[in-house]
Short mmCIF file of C-alpha atoms in Angstrom, two decimals:
data_model
loop_
_atom_site.label_atom_id
_atom_site.label_comp_id
_atom_site.label_asym_id
_atom_site.label_seq_id
_atom_site.Cartn_x
_atom_site.Cartn_y
_atom_site.Cartn_z
CA MET A 14 54.79 52.88 -44.37
CA CYS A 15 53.65 55.55 -41.93
CA ILE A 16 55.02 55.44 -38.38
CA ILE A 17 53.00 57.41 -35.84
CA LEU A 18 54.71 58.06 -32.52
CA ILE A 19 52.33 58.35 -29.61
CA THR A 20 53.83 59.64 -26.35
CA ALA A 21 52.46 60.47 -22.94
CA TYR A 22 52.41 64.13 -23.94
CA LEU A 23 50.14 63.48 -26.92
CA ILE A 24 47.79 60.85 -25.57
CA GLU A 25 45.77 60.47 -22.39
CA ASN A 26 43.22 58.06 -23.71
CA ILE A 27 43.11 56.38 -27.12
CA ILE A 28 39.34 56.52 -27.34
CA ASP A 29 39.43 60.26 -26.58
CA ILE A 30 41.87 60.75 -29.46
CA VAL A 31 39.59 58.93 -31.87
CA ASN A 32 36.66 61.06 -30.72
CA ASP A 33 38.70 64.28 -30.86
CA VAL A 34 39.78 63.57 -34.44
CA LYS A 35 36.19 62.83 -35.38
CA GLN A 36 35.09 66.11 -33.77
CA VAL A 37 37.72 68.11 -35.66
CA VAL A 38 36.52 66.62 -38.95
CA ASP A 39 32.90 67.37 -38.03
CA ASP A 40 33.77 70.91 -37.00
CA LYS A 41 35.53 71.55 -40.29
CA ASN A 42 32.72 70.12 -42.34
CA GLU A 43 30.13 72.16 -40.45
CA GLY A 44 32.12 75.39 -40.46
CA SER A 45 32.21 75.51 -36.68
CA GLU A 46 33.27 78.33 -34.41
CA ASN A 47 36.65 76.65 -33.93
CA ASP A 48 37.17 76.66 -37.67
CA ASN A 49 36.33 80.35 -37.80
CA LEU A 50 38.84 81.05 -35.03
CA VAL A 51 41.58 79.37 -37.06
CA ASP A 52 40.68 81.39 -40.14
CA ALA A 53 40.59 84.59 -38.09
CA PHE A 54 44.01 83.86 -36.65
CA LEU A 55 45.50 83.37 -40.11
CA LYS A 56 43.89 86.55 -41.39
CA GLU A 57 45.15 88.51 -38.39
CA HIS A 58 48.68 87.37 -39.20
CA ASN A 59 48.35 88.34 -42.87
CA ALA A 60 48.22 84.77 -44.17
CA SER A 61 47.39 84.74 -47.88
CA ILE A 62 45.60 81.37 -47.83
CA GLN A 63 42.97 79.52 -45.89
CA VAL A 64 44.12 76.21 -44.43
CA GLN A 65 41.88 73.20 -44.71
CA GLU A 66 44.12 70.84 -42.73
CA GLY A 67 47.66 70.44 -41.42
CA TYR A 68 49.78 67.30 -41.43
CA GLY A 69 52.75 66.29 -39.36
CA LEU A 70 51.94 67.05 -35.74
CA THR A 71 52.21 63.39 -34.70
CA GLU A 72 54.62 62.24 -37.38
CA CYS A 73 57.12 65.11 -37.37
CA VAL A 74 56.48 66.86 -34.01
CA THR A 75 55.76 70.15 -35.81
CA ALA A 76 53.52 70.69 -38.84
CA SER A 77 55.40 70.07 -42.09
CA CYS A 78 52.64 70.17 -44.70
CA LEU A 79 49.47 72.22 -45.30
CA THR A 80 46.45 71.89 -47.57
CA PRO A 81 44.98 75.16 -48.88
CA ALA A 82 41.19 75.05 -48.97
CA HIS A 83 40.98 75.39 -52.76
CA GLU A 84 43.53 72.60 -53.40
CA TYR A 85 42.10 69.79 -51.31
CA ARG A 86 42.29 66.33 -52.91
CA GLU A 87 41.10 63.05 -51.47
CA GLY A 88 44.08 60.97 -50.29
CA SER A 89 46.52 63.89 -50.47
CA ILE A 90 48.47 65.19 -47.48
CA GLY A 91 48.77 68.65 -49.05
CA LEU A 92 51.71 70.85 -49.97
CA PRO A 93 55.04 70.50 -48.14
CA TYR A 94 56.68 73.47 -46.47
CA ALA A 95 59.61 75.11 -48.20
CA ASP A 96 62.75 72.95 -48.07
CA THR A 97 60.58 69.97 -47.11
CA SER A 98 59.91 66.96 -49.29
CA TYR A 99 57.64 63.93 -48.94
CA ALA A 100 57.90 60.54 -50.58
CA ILE A 101 56.49 57.06 -50.12
CA VAL A 102 59.37 54.61 -50.22
CA LYS A 103 59.95 50.92 -49.80
CA PRO A 104 60.74 50.25 -46.12
CA GLY A 105 64.44 50.26 -45.39
CA THR A 106 65.33 51.81 -48.77
CA GLU A 107 64.99 55.06 -50.71
CA GLU A 108 63.19 53.32 -53.56
CA LEU A 109 60.07 55.29 -54.55
CA LEU A 110 56.80 53.38 -54.65
CA PRO A 111 54.12 54.13 -57.27
CA PRO A 112 50.81 55.78 -56.32
CA ASP A 113 48.07 53.56 -54.87
CA THR A 114 50.63 51.16 -53.38
CA GLU A 115 49.15 49.60 -50.29
CA GLY A 116 51.31 50.03 -47.22
CA GLU A 117 51.00 49.76 -43.47
CA ILE A 118 50.53 52.10 -40.53
CA ILE A 119 52.56 51.42 -37.41
CA LEU A 120 51.27 52.79 -34.13
CA PHE A 121 54.20 53.02 -31.72
CA ILE A 122 53.34 53.76 -28.08
CA ASP A 123 56.39 54.52 -25.99
CA GLU A 124 56.40 53.92 -22.21
CA LEU A 125 52.90 52.47 -22.24
CA PRO A 126 52.78 51.78 -18.46
CA TRP A 127 53.00 55.51 -17.69
CA LEU A 128 49.72 56.10 -19.52
CA ASP A 129 47.91 53.74 -17.17
CA THR A 130 47.29 56.30 -14.44
CA PRO A 131 44.89 55.61 -11.53
CA LYS A 132 41.21 55.68 -12.54
CA SER A 133 42.14 56.23 -16.21
CA ASN A 134 40.64 52.91 -17.31
CA PHE A 135 43.43 52.90 -19.87
CA ILE A 136 43.64 49.15 -20.43
CA ARG A 137 39.94 48.89 -21.21
CA ALA A 138 40.22 51.87 -23.57
CA LEU A 139 43.17 50.27 -25.35
CA GLU A 140 41.22 47.02 -25.49
CA SER A 141 38.22 48.76 -27.09
CA PHE A 142 40.38 50.65 -29.58
CA TRP A 143 42.11 47.48 -30.76
CA ASN A 144 39.21 45.03 -30.71
CA MET A 145 36.47 47.35 -32.00
CA TRP A 146 38.41 49.11 -34.73
CA ALA A 147 42.17 48.72 -35.26
CA SER A 148 42.28 44.91 -35.50
CA SER A 149 39.75 44.95 -38.34
CA GLN A 150 41.79 47.42 -40.44
CA ASN A 151 44.24 46.22 -43.06
CA GLY A 152 47.88 47.20 -42.70
CA ILE A 153 47.86 48.40 -39.08
CA LYS A 154 50.45 47.23 -36.60
CA MET A 155 50.73 48.41 -33.02
CA ILE A 156 54.06 48.26 -31.20
CA VAL A 157 54.19 49.13 -27.52
CA CYS A 158 57.08 49.25 -25.12
CA GLY A 159 57.73 50.10 -21.50
CA SER A 160 60.57 50.06 -18.99
CA SER A 161 58.26 48.67 -16.29
CA THR A 162 58.66 44.98 -17.04
CA THR A 163 56.20 43.94 -14.35
CA TRP A 164 53.45 46.12 -15.82
CA ILE A 165 54.01 44.71 -19.31
CA ILE A 166 53.92 41.15 -17.99
CA ASN A 167 50.98 41.53 -15.62
CA LYS A 168 48.76 44.06 -17.37
CA LEU A 169 49.41 43.41 -21.06
CA LEU A 170 50.81 39.93 -21.62
CA GLY A 171 48.87 38.54 -18.68
CA ASP A 172 45.62 40.38 -19.33
CA LYS A 173 42.58 38.15 -18.77
CA GLY A 174 40.18 40.54 -20.53
CA GLY A 175 39.91 41.73 -24.10
CA LEU A 176 43.68 41.87 -24.67
CA HIS A 177 44.18 38.23 -23.76
CA ASN A 178 46.26 36.44 -26.41
CA ARG A 179 46.38 39.52 -28.66
CA VAL A 180 50.17 39.85 -28.62
CA THR A 181 51.73 38.27 -31.71
CA CYS A 182 55.42 38.91 -30.94
CA ARG A 183 57.42 39.61 -27.79
CA ILE A 184 60.74 41.46 -27.88
CA TYR A 185 62.67 41.16 -24.63
CA LEU A 186 65.43 43.75 -24.37
CA LYS A 187 68.24 42.49 -22.17
CA PRO A 188 71.11 44.60 -20.84
CA PHE A 189 74.08 44.99 -23.16
CA THR A 190 76.67 42.25 -23.21
CA LEU A 191 80.33 43.29 -23.09
CA ALA A 192 80.52 43.04 -26.88
CA GLU A 193 77.43 45.21 -27.34
CA THR A 194 78.81 47.72 -24.85
CA GLU A 195 82.05 47.89 -26.81
CA SER A 196 80.13 48.57 -30.04
CA PHE A 197 78.08 51.24 -28.28
CA LEU A 198 81.19 53.04 -27.03
CA LYS A 199 82.79 52.88 -30.47
CA ALA A 200 79.69 54.53 -31.92
CA ARG A 201 80.15 57.28 -29.33
CA LYS A 202 83.84 57.66 -30.27
CA ILE A 203 84.95 56.60 -26.77
CA LYS A 204 88.36 54.93 -26.90
CA TRP A 205 88.39 52.56 -23.94
CA ASN A 206 90.19 49.25 -24.11
CA ARG A 207 88.48 46.11 -22.89
CA GLN A 208 89.98 46.31 -19.42
CA LEU A 209 88.45 49.77 -18.91
CA ILE A 210 85.10 48.68 -20.38
CA LEU A 211 85.07 45.75 -17.97
CA GLN A 212 85.74 48.06 -15.00
CA GLY A 213 82.84 50.30 -15.96
CA TYR A 214 80.60 47.30 -16.61
CA MET A 215 81.32 45.99 -13.12
CA ALA A 216 79.90 49.22 -11.62
CA TRP A 217 76.73 49.82 -13.66
CA GLY A 218 76.25 46.75 -15.84
CA GLY A 219 75.00 46.79 -19.40
CA ILE A 220 72.29 49.47 -19.18
CA PRO A 221 72.61 51.79 -22.24
CA TYR A 222 71.15 54.75 -20.31
CA TYR A 223 74.01 54.56 -17.83
CA TRP A 224 76.63 54.16 -20.54
CA GLU A 225 75.32 57.33 -22.20
CA MET A 226 76.46 59.20 -19.08
CA VAL A 227 80.06 58.05 -19.48
CA ASP A 228 82.67 60.69 -20.22
CA GLY A 229 85.25 59.07 -22.48
CA LYS A 230 87.89 61.59 -21.43
CA GLN A 231 87.77 60.22 -17.90
CA SER A 232 88.87 56.85 -16.56
CA PRO A 233 86.26 54.37 -15.25
CA GLN A 234 87.27 55.30 -11.68
CA GLN A 235 86.73 59.00 -12.41
CA ASN A 236 83.37 58.26 -14.02
CA ILE A 237 82.33 56.22 -10.98
CA ASP A 238 83.22 59.12 -8.67
CA ARG A 239 81.32 61.60 -10.85
CA LEU A 240 78.22 59.41 -11.34
CA PHE A 241 77.94 58.02 -7.79
CA PHE A 242 79.78 60.23 -5.27
CA ALA A 243 80.07 63.81 -6.57
CA GLY A 244 77.53 66.47 -5.72
CA ASN A 245 74.23 65.85 -7.55
CA ALA A 246 75.65 62.57 -8.89
CA GLU A 247 73.29 61.22 -11.56
CA LEU A 248 73.33 57.60 -10.36
CA ASN A 249 73.20 58.40 -6.65
CA MET A 250 69.39 58.58 -6.59
CA GLU A 251 68.79 56.21 -9.51
CA TYR A 252 68.30 53.13 -7.34
CA ASP A 253 65.19 54.39 -5.52
CA PHE A 254 63.73 55.78 -8.73
CA MET A 255 64.40 52.53 -10.57
CA MET A 256 62.69 50.42 -7.90
CA ARG A 257 59.67 52.73 -7.68
CA SER A 258 59.24 52.79 -11.45
CA LEU A 259 59.50 49.00 -11.76
CA PHE A 260 57.38 47.89 -8.82
CA ASN A 261 54.24 49.30 -7.21
CA ASP A 262 55.11 48.04 -3.73
CA SER A 263 58.78 48.93 -4.07
CA VAL A 264 59.45 48.75 -0.31
CA ALA A 265 58.73 45.00 -0.22
CA TYR A 266 60.96 44.45 -3.25
CA GLN A 267 63.78 46.52 -1.77
CA ARG A 268 63.75 44.48 1.43
CA VAL A 269 64.43 41.34 -0.61
CA VAL A 270 67.09 43.00 -2.77
CA VAL A 271 68.94 44.49 0.22
CA LEU A 272 68.90 41.11 1.94
CA LEU A 273 70.28 39.32 -1.14
CA SER A 274 73.03 41.94 -1.51
CA LYS A 275 74.49 40.69 1.78
CA LYS A 276 74.64 37.04 0.66
CA MET A 277 77.01 36.74 -2.26
CA LYS A 278 76.15 33.16 -3.21
CA GLY A 279 72.40 33.79 -2.90
CA MET A 280 69.67 32.42 -0.63
CA THR A 281 66.96 29.83 -0.80
CA ARG A 282 63.33 30.85 -0.57
CA GLN A 283 63.09 29.48 2.96
CA GLU A 284 66.17 31.44 4.04
CA ILE A 285 64.57 34.62 2.68
CA VAL A 286 61.36 33.89 4.59
CA ASN A 287 63.25 33.24 7.83
CA SER A 288 65.51 36.28 7.52
CA LEU A 289 62.74 38.78 6.70
CA LYS A 290 60.18 37.11 8.97
CA ILE A 291 57.54 37.15 6.26
CA SER A 292 54.90 34.69 5.09
CA ASP A 293 55.82 32.10 2.50
CA ASN A 294 52.94 32.83 0.14
CA GLY A 295 51.97 34.01 -3.33
CA THR A 296 53.13 37.56 -2.64
CA LEU A 297 56.71 36.38 -2.17
CA THR A 298 56.41 34.28 -5.34
CA THR A 299 55.33 37.38 -7.28
CA ILE A 300 58.21 39.44 -5.86
CA LEU A 301 60.85 36.83 -6.69
CA ASP A 302 59.43 36.17 -10.17
CA ASN A 303 59.30 39.89 -10.99
CA LEU A 304 62.86 40.45 -9.76
CA CYS A 305 64.02 37.61 -12.01
CA ASN A 306 62.00 38.92 -14.98
CA CYS A 307 63.66 42.32 -14.57
CA ASP A 308 67.19 40.83 -14.61
CA ILE A 309 67.84 42.06 -11.08
CA VAL A 310 67.96 38.59 -9.51
CA ARG A 311 68.85 35.24 -11.02
CA LYS A 312 67.31 31.95 -10.00
CA TYR A 313 69.66 29.00 -10.26
CA SER A 314 70.01 25.48 -8.99
CA SER A 315 72.73 23.93 -6.90
CA PHE A 316 74.29 20.78 -8.33
CA GLY A 317 72.43 17.69 -7.16
CA LYS A 318 69.78 19.63 -5.21
CA ARG A 319 66.01 19.49 -5.61
CA GLN A 320 64.08 22.17 -7.52
CA ARG A 321 62.62 23.61 -4.34
CA ASP A 322 66.13 24.27 -3.05
CA VAL A 323 66.96 26.75 -5.83
CA LEU A 324 68.95 29.84 -4.91
CA TYR A 325 68.08 33.47 -5.59
CA GLN A 326 71.11 35.67 -6.17
CA LEU A 327 71.32 39.42 -6.73
CA THR A 328 73.16 39.88 -10.04
CA ASP A 329 72.24 43.40 -11.18
CA LEU A 330 75.65 45.05 -11.12
CA TYR A 331 74.35 48.58 -10.58
CA SER A 332 72.30 47.47 -7.55
CA LEU A 333 75.24 45.50 -6.16
CA PHE A 334 77.59 48.48 -6.44
CA TYR A 335 75.03 50.95 -5.08
CA LEU A 336 74.07 48.86 -2.05
CA ARG A 337 77.69 48.09 -1.19
CA PHE A 338 79.27 51.53 -1.57
CA VAL A 339 76.61 54.24 -1.95
CA LYS A 340 73.43 53.57 0.02
CA ASP A 341 74.81 54.01 3.53
CA ASN A 342 77.88 56.03 2.61
CA ASN A 343 78.24 59.00 4.97
CA VAL A 344 81.76 59.96 3.96
CA HIS A 345 80.70 62.52 1.31
CA ASN A 346 83.97 62.24 -0.55
CA PRO A 347 83.61 63.09 -4.27
CA ARG A 348 86.72 60.98 -4.93
CA PHE A 349 85.56 58.04 -2.81
CA PHE A 350 86.23 55.28 -5.33
CA THR A 351 89.49 56.70 -6.64
CA GLU A 352 90.86 57.06 -3.11
CA MET A 353 89.52 53.70 -1.92
CA LYS A 354 92.10 51.32 -0.46
CA ASP A 355 93.56 49.05 -3.12
CA GLN A 356 92.55 45.88 -1.26
CA GLN A 357 88.94 47.03 -0.90
CA ARG A 358 88.73 47.90 -4.60
CA SER A 359 90.37 44.59 -5.54
CA ASN A 360 87.86 42.68 -3.43
CA TRP A 361 85.02 44.42 -5.26
CA TYR A 362 86.53 43.75 -8.68
CA GLY A 363 86.96 40.09 -7.76
CA TYR A 364 83.32 39.66 -6.76
CA ALA A 365 81.91 41.79 -9.59
CA PHE A 366 84.02 39.90 -12.15
CA GLU A 367 82.31 36.68 -11.08
CA GLN A 368 78.91 38.31 -11.71
CA VAL A 369 80.05 39.48 -15.15
CA CYS A 370 81.12 35.92 -15.98
CA LEU A 371 77.74 34.56 -14.87
CA ARG A 372 76.10 36.98 -17.32
CA HIS A 373 78.31 35.69 -20.15
CA VAL A 374 77.94 31.92 -19.87
CA GLU A 375 77.33 31.57 -23.63
CA GLN A 376 80.64 33.31 -24.26
CA LEU A 377 82.33 30.95 -21.79
CA LYS A 378 80.87 27.92 -23.53
CA HIS A 379 82.05 29.22 -26.90
CA ALA A 380 85.57 29.76 -25.58
CA ILE A 381 85.70 26.22 -24.18
CA GLY A 382 84.34 24.85 -27.46
CA ILE A 383 81.03 23.44 -26.19
CA SER A 384 78.51 25.85 -27.74
CA GLY A 385 76.65 22.96 -29.34
CA VAL A 386 76.61 20.75 -26.23
CA SER A 387 73.54 20.66 -23.99
CA CYS A 388 74.57 21.95 -20.57
CA ASN A 389 73.22 22.62 -17.10
CA VAL A 390 74.74 25.69 -15.46
CA CYS A 391 74.70 25.61 -11.66
CA SER A 392 76.75 26.02 -8.50
CA TRP A 393 77.73 23.67 -5.66
CA SER A 394 78.74 23.94 -2.05
CA LYS A 395 79.48 21.62 0.84
CA THR A 396 79.38 22.55 4.49
CA ALA A 397 82.35 21.42 6.57
CA ASP A 398 81.75 18.57 9.01
CA ASP A 399 83.82 16.30 11.22
CA SER A 400 84.88 14.12 8.30
CA ALA A 401 85.70 16.68 5.59
CA HIS A 402 86.40 20.32 4.84
CA GLY A 403 83.75 22.50 3.26
CA THR A 404 84.06 24.23 -0.11
CA GLN A 405 82.09 26.25 -2.64
CA ILE A 406 82.07 26.32 -6.44
CA ASP A 407 80.29 29.34 -7.94
CA LEU A 408 80.03 28.07 -11.50
CA LEU A 409 79.69 24.50 -12.72
CA ILE A 410 78.91 23.55 -16.30
CA GLU A 411 77.45 20.04 -16.33
CA ARG A 412 77.64 18.78 -19.91
CA ALA A 413 75.58 16.14 -21.67
CA ASP A 414 78.79 14.53 -22.95
CA GLY A 415 79.74 13.40 -19.44
CA ILE A 416 82.20 16.18 -18.56
CA ILE A 417 81.84 18.78 -15.82
CA ASN A 418 83.70 22.08 -16.07
CA ILE A 419 84.56 23.63 -12.71
CA CYS A 420 85.02 27.33 -13.45
CA GLU A 421 87.27 29.44 -11.25
CA MET A 422 86.96 33.18 -11.90
CA LYS A 423 89.78 35.55 -10.96
CA TYR A 424 90.20 39.24 -11.78
CA SER A 425 93.66 40.73 -12.08
CA ASP A 426 95.33 43.70 -13.76
CA LYS A 427 97.95 41.34 -15.19
CA LYS A 428 98.38 37.64 -15.91
CA TYR A 429 97.14 35.63 -12.97
CA GLU A 430 99.72 33.45 -11.24
CA ILE A 431 98.68 30.24 -9.46
CA SER A 432 100.62 29.99 -6.21
CA SER A 433 101.49 26.79 -4.40
CA LEU A 434 98.82 27.54 -1.78
CA TYR A 435 96.14 28.27 -4.36
CA ARG A 436 97.02 25.10 -6.26
CA THR A 437 96.41 23.10 -3.09
CA THR A 438 93.06 24.88 -2.63
CA LEU A 439 92.00 24.03 -6.19
CA GLU A 440 93.04 20.40 -5.93
CA ASN A 441 91.19 20.01 -2.62
CA ARG A 442 88.11 21.65 -4.11
CA VAL A 443 88.08 19.28 -7.06
CA SER A 444 88.71 16.30 -4.81
CA ILE A 445 85.86 17.16 -2.40
CA PHE A 446 83.47 17.73 -5.29
CA ARG A 447 84.44 14.45 -6.98
CA GLU A 448 83.97 12.44 -3.80
CA SER A 449 80.77 14.14 -2.64
CA ALA A 450 78.75 14.91 -5.74
CA THR A 451 79.84 13.20 -8.93
CA MET A 452 79.05 9.80 -10.37
CA GLY A 453 82.24 9.18 -12.25
CA GLN A 454 82.08 12.14 -14.66
CA THR A 455 85.32 13.60 -15.96
CA ILE A 456 86.17 16.96 -14.38
CA HIS A 457 87.89 19.78 -16.27
CA LEU A 458 89.27 22.71 -14.30
CA THR A 459 88.60 25.96 -16.18
CA MET A 460 90.22 29.27 -15.23
CA VAL A 461 88.48 32.48 -16.26
CA THR A 462 90.86 35.42 -15.81
CA SER A 463 91.12 38.93 -17.15
CA HIS A 464 94.50 38.47 -18.86
CA GLY A 465 95.18 34.74 -18.83
CA LEU A 466 97.48 32.63 -16.69
CA LYS A 467 101.16 33.15 -16.09
CA GLU A 468 102.89 29.88 -16.86
CA ASN A 469 104.66 28.29 -13.94
CA LYS A 470 105.01 24.85 -12.36
CA HIS A 471 101.39 24.98 -11.13
CA SER A 472 99.54 26.24 -14.21
CA HIS A 473 99.42 22.81 -15.88
CA ILE A 474 96.60 21.68 -13.57
CA VAL A 475 94.22 23.91 -15.58
CA ASP A 476 92.45 22.25 -18.52
CA ASN A 477 90.87 25.35 -20.12
CA GLN A 478 91.68 29.06 -20.05
CA VAL A 479 89.21 31.88 -20.75
CA THR A 480 90.13 35.59 -20.84
CA ILE A 481 88.16 38.83 -21.09
CA ASP A 482 88.72 38.80 -24.85
CA ASP A 483 86.67 35.60 -24.91
CA LEU A 484 83.93 37.30 -22.85
CA PHE A 485 83.69 39.96 -25.57
CA TRP A 486 82.77 37.34 -28.19
CA SER A 487 79.57 37.91 -30.12
CA GLU A 488 77.71 35.82 -32.71
CA ILE A 489 77.08 38.93 -34.79
#
């Protein structure tokens, strides 16, 4: 198997590359002026051989093998450099394969959207390359990737021209879960316990690029100060760059994101239209769909509401942290987060912990023991009126077996203790929900806390407990 890496530095246009390669071959066969220049260069530098071809510029970054003119053989890549060896092996092993074994060539194009510059006609060139030549060759696979999700969806997967329906497999890379983040840090020899990992996760989410910036010798609070608030902080300008790289009309997208950052439970489409004073049209549909596809916003339903009343909620943890503490911060304190008032930091942890839980619903279901049960995950709220108090439930798990789990999520540095006042709040919340929304289903109260519940005379009202250890569960 031969893997050829094609980057933006090596390719401007695939068709041009094919033509350039053809021209080089023609030049060599015809003894062109270019060929003579190469020979002259080698002679000037006292080279003892003439070179017919070099191999390795795309595969190994620098040349690693040369073919002297008098030793050319059809199908041979030439003679390796000193201390360099070549072998054809079975993929994934070191088992040597015999000569004439048929293999495959993998073309890997990294950051494909960046090659599609204005007036480049890149998509049509890629279309011609694949349809007119590559697709008819045996053993060729092309893998492309890009951080601009919207470009991949709209220009490649959604192409209505020659690339329509050409994709055979889609690989959607989601942010790391807590378990994947823990494995990543272990590979980097960073010794953070799960509490510290959770605190970092609540500031920048599960993006590997951000976790690569973490200094394991510092606490999460120190890393937050260094990455967001210190001079030339790496994540201070990341938000604008991220939005511009993901979306062409980034200003329109940012208006929606900033608005949603101010409404913790989310907003309906009509509320977004009214607040921004914009038209309710296809442009807004595209913006909301793209934000959801990029894992910046989640679209979810409220229990018992119609589909058109779905809520859009900002859930990207990096964006939430940036817009709350960094965007309009004029304090210029490099220790801003470390020196933040305890109550302000606790409020943030409490809200961010809820968002982490919403990103780990499968782990919650596993902890409760309902992984195999069909479920509808939603929220519910009731506005106060003359006859009853209002209340809000951020996470409901409506199960096909007739049970509804009301999930309460609380962050704490120690075991969480249910007070008499909070018990009354929980009981009222369950009672209002049962009377207003249910049709006789059994209700289980589930507490999701960082370190579990402290047993007291009120803790028995909880049917299920979930801790951060449960959120770190992984199928692998």
